[in-house]
């Protein structure tokens, strides 16, 4: 990611990997230690830690050390920002499809 | 993007850049030629064409030559797939927040 990347750029970059999406999906349920987050994945802990690092750099999660564990949680604001963008575009798309349908229905009736 | 990237990986990668998001946003309104899509951007046509190429490789758009223009349109299915993922996670997040609120309200009442 370039240094000029916006928060939204970084959030979508974070989500462009299946392991990172699975971690986000797990953190939606609540905070968790890295060791627990890593469990479902067939990869070395350093490889997994790299994904956690990307998620943190992208601002989608934060982590903090508690005793011997590092706990992660989702940064709601940054997740919501990406979700808002998708939702707004989908609404515009659906709006256009609805208008197109009304137009085609009318054209069909006019042709009859 | 790795060769093993899934469609969802590629869609989110495509969206991790502001120019590409703006193109997607424009194509939500309907298909358009590359020359028109490029107009709002202060970049060379080859640089812009590179973004179009990434969007195509990621499966978010398709393009076809018509006369002297290359027209682009959004691939609804692939856009929806990414939007569905975000929406499902957001719903789960909101569900958890609602349950948490109910729990905290109850705890507060019990303490009174």
Coordinates of C-alpha atoms in Angstrom, one line a residue:
Chain A
X1 CA 0.0 0.0 0.0
X2 CA 1.3 3.5 -0.9
X3 CA 1.9 6.0 1.9
X4 CA -0.8 8.2 0.4
X5 CA -3.5 5.4 0.7
X6 CA -6.6 6.6 2.5
X7 CA -8.3 4.8 5.3
X8 CA -10.8 3.3 2.8
X9 CA -8.0 2.1 0.5
X10 CA -6.4 0.4 3.5
X11 CA -9.6 -1.2 4.7
X12 CA -10.3 -2.7 1.3
X13 CA -6.7 -3.9 1.0
X14 CA -7.0 -5.6 4.4
X15 CA -10.1 -7.4 3.1
X16 CA -8.5 -8.7 -0.1
X17 CA -7.2 -11.8 1.6
X18 CA -9.3 -14.8 2.9
X19 CA -7.3 -15.2 6.1
X20 CA -7.7 -11.6 7.0
X21 CA -11.5 -11.7 6.1
X22 CA -11.9 -14.7 8.4
X23 CA -10.1 -12.9 11.2
X24 CA -12.4 -9.8 10.8
X25 CA -15.4 -12.2 10.7
X26 CA -14.3 -13.8 13.9
X27 CA -13.6 -10.4 15.6
X28 CA -17.2 -9.3 14.7
X29 CA -18.2 -11.8 17.5
X30 CA -15.9 -10.0 20.0
X31 CA -12.3 -9.5 20.9
X32 CA -9.9 -12.5 20.9
X33 CA -6.2 -13.3 21.6
X34 CA -4.0 -13.9 18.5
X35 CA -3.4 -17.6 19.6
X36 CA -7.1 -18.3 19.4
X37 CA -7.6 -16.4 16.1
X38 CA -4.7 -18.4 14.6
X39 CA -6.2 -21.8 15.5
X40 CA -8.4 -22.5 12.4
X41 CA -5.5 -21.8 10.0
X42 CA -3.0 -24.2 8.7
X43 CA -0.1 -21.8 8.7
X44 CA 2.9 -20.9 10.9
X45 CA 2.4 -18.4 13.7
X46 CA 4.8 -15.9 12.0
X47 CA 2.8 -16.1 8.8
X48 CA -0.4 -15.6 10.7
X49 CA 1.2 -12.7 12.7
X50 CA 2.0 -11.0 9.4
X51 CA -1.8 -11.0 8.5
X52 CA -2.5 -9.5 11.9
X53 CA 0.1 -6.9 11.3
X54 CA -1.5 -6.0 7.9
X55 CA -4.9 -5.7 9.6
X56 CA -3.5 -3.4 12.2
X57 CA -1.6 -1.3 9.7
X58 CA -4.8 -1.0 7.7
X59 CA -6.6 0.3 10.8
X60 CA -9.3 -2.5 10.7
X61 CA -8.1 -4.0 14.0
X62 CA -6.2 -2.9 17.1
X63 CA -4.3 -5.2 19.4
X64 CA -2.9 -4.9 22.9
X65 CA -0.7 -7.1 25.1
X66 CA -2.4 -8.5 28.2
X67 CA -0.1 -10.7 30.3
X68 CA 1.3 -13.2 27.9
X69 CA -1.4 -12.8 25.2
X70 CA -2.0 -10.2 22.5
X71 CA -5.7 -9.4 22.2
X72 CA -7.3 -8.1 19.0
X73 CA -10.5 -6.2 18.4
X74 CA -12.2 -4.7 15.4
X75 CA -12.1 -1.0 14.9
X76 CA -15.8 -0.5 14.2
X77 CA -15.5 3.0 12.7
X78 CA -13.1 1.8 10.0
X79 CA -15.1 -1.4 9.2
X80 CA -18.3 0.7 9.0
X81 CA -16.7 3.1 6.6
X82 CA -16.0 0.4 4.1
X83 CA -19.4 -1.2 4.6
X84 CA -21.0 2.3 4.1
X85 CA -19.3 2.7 0.8
X86 CA -20.4 -0.7 -0.5
X87 CA -24.0 -0.1 0.7
X88 CA -24.3 3.3 -0.8
X89 CA -23.1 2.0 -4.2
X90 CA -25.4 -1.0 -4.0
X91 CA -28.4 1.3 -3.2
X92 CA -27.6 3.4 -6.2
X93 CA -27.3 0.3 -8.4
X94 CA -30.6 -1.1 -7.1
X95 CA -32.2 2.3 -7.7
X96 CA -31.0 2.3 -11.3
X97 CA -32.3 -1.2 -11.8
X98 CA -35.7 -0.3 -10.4
X99 CA -35.9 2.7 -12.7
X100 CA -34.9 0.6 -15.6
X101 CA -37.6 -2.0 -14.8
X102 CA -40.3 0.7 -14.6
X103 CA -39.1 2.1 -17.9
X104 CA -39.1 -1.3 -19.6
X105 CA -42.5 -2.2 -18.2
X106 CA -43.9 1.1 -19.6
X107 CA -42.2 0.6 -23.0
X108 CA -43.8 -2.9 -23.1
X109 CA -47.2 -1.6 -22.2
X110 CA -46.9 1.2 -24.8
X111 CA -45.9 -1.3 -27.5
X112 CA -49.0 -3.5 -26.8
Chain B
X1 CA -2.6 -10.4 -6.5
X2 CA -1.6 -14.1 -6.2
X3 CA -2.7 -16.6 -8.8
X4 CA -4.7 -18.4 -6.0
X5 CA -6.7 -15.3 -5.2
X6 CA -10.5 -15.9 -5.1
X7 CA -13.0 -13.7 -6.8
X8 CA -13.7 -12.0 -3.5
X9 CA -10.0 -11.3 -2.9
X10 CA -9.8 -9.7 -6.3
X11 CA -13.0 -7.6 -5.9
X12 CA -11.7 -6.1 -2.6
X13 CA -8.2 -5.6 -4.2
X14 CA -9.9 -3.7 -7.0
X15 CA -11.7 -1.5 -4.5
X16 CA -8.5 -0.6 -2.6
X17 CA -7.7 2.4 -4.8
X18 CA -9.7 5.7 -5.0
X19 CA -9.5 6.0 -8.8
X20 CA -10.9 2.4 -9.2
X21 CA -13.6 3.1 -6.6
X22 CA -14.6 6.2 -8.5
X23 CA -14.8 4.2 -11.8
X24 CA -17.0 1.6 -10.1
X25 CA -19.1 4.3 -8.7
X26 CA -19.6 5.9 -12.1
X27 CA -20.4 2.5 -13.7
X28 CA -23.1 1.9 -11.2
X29 CA -24.9 4.6 -13.2
X30 CA -24.5 2.6 -16.4
X31 CA -21.9 1.6 -19.0
X32 CA -19.5 4.2 -20.3
X33 CA -16.5 4.5 -22.7
X34 CA -13.0 4.7 -21.2
X35 CA -12.4 8.2 -22.5
X36 CA -15.5 9.5 -20.6
X37 CA -14.5 7.5 -17.4
X38 CA -11.0 9.0 -17.6
X39 CA -12.2 12.7 -17.8
X40 CA -12.5 13.5 -14.1
X41 CA -8.9 12.3 -13.4
X42 CA -5.7 14.3 -13.5
X43 CA -3.6 11.4 -14.9
X44 CA -2.3 10.2 -18.2
X45 CA -4.5 7.9 -20.3
X46 CA -1.9 5.0 -19.9
X47 CA -2.0 5.4 -16.1
X48 CA -5.8 5.4 -16.2
X49 CA -5.9 2.4 -18.6
X50 CA -3.8 0.5 -16.0
X51 CA -6.6 1.0 -13.4
X52 CA -9.2 -0.2 -16.0
X53 CA -7.0 -3.2 -16.6
X54 CA -6.9 -4.0 -12.8
X55 CA -10.6 -3.7 -12.6
X56 CA -11.0 -6.1 -15.5
X57 CA -8.5 -8.6 -14.2
X58 CA -10.3 -8.5 -10.8
X59 CA -13.6 -9.3 -12.6
X60 CA -15.4 -6.2 -11.3
X61 CA -15.8 -4.7 -14.8
X62 CA -15.8 -6.0 -18.4
X63 CA -15.0 -3.9 -21.5
X64 CA -15.6 -4.2 -25.2
X65 CA -14.5 -2.3 -28.2
X66 CA -17.3 -0.6 -30.2
X67 CA -16.0 1.3 -33.2
X68 CA -13.2 3.6 -31.9
X69 CA -14.2 3.4 -28.2
X70 CA -13.8 0.9 -25.5
X71 CA -16.9 0.6 -23.4
X72 CA -16.9 -0.6 -19.8
X73 CA -19.7 -2.0 -17.6
X74 CA -19.9 -3.3 -14.0
X75 CA -20.1 -7.1 -13.5
X76 CA -23.1 -7.0 -11.1
X77 CA -22.6 -10.5 -9.7
X78 CA -19.0 -9.8 -8.6
X79 CA -19.8 -6.4 -7.1
X80 CA -22.8 -8.0 -5.2
X81 CA -20.6 -10.8 -3.9
X82 CA -18.3 -8.2 -2.1
X83 CA -21.3 -6.2 -1.0
X84 CA -23.0 -9.3 0.4
X85 CA -19.9 -10.2 2.4
X86 CA -19.7 -6.7 4.0
X87 CA -23.5 -6.7 4.7
X88 CA -23.5 -10.1 6.3
X89 CA -20.6 -9.1 8.6
X90 CA -22.2 -5.8 9.5
X91 CA -25.5 -7.5 10.4
X92 CA -23.7 -9.9 12.7
X93 CA -21.9 -7.0 14.3
X94 CA -25.1 -5.1 14.8
X95 CA -26.7 -8.2 16.2
X96 CA -24.0 -8.6 18.7
X97 CA -24.2 -4.9 19.7
X98 CA -28.0 -5.3 20.2
X99 CA -27.5 -8.3 22.4
X100 CA -24.9 -6.5 24.4
X101 CA -27.2 -3.6 24.9
X102 CA -30.0 -5.8 26.1
X103 CA -27.5 -7.5 28.5
X104 CA -26.2 -4.2 29.9
X105 CA -29.7 -2.8 30.4
X106 CA -30.7 -6.0 32.3
X107 CA -27.5 -5.8 34.4
X108 CA -28.2 -2.2 35.2
X109 CA -31.8 -3.0 36.2
X110 CA -30.7 -5.9 38.3
X111 CA -28.2 -3.7 40.1
X112 CA -30.8 -1.1 41.1

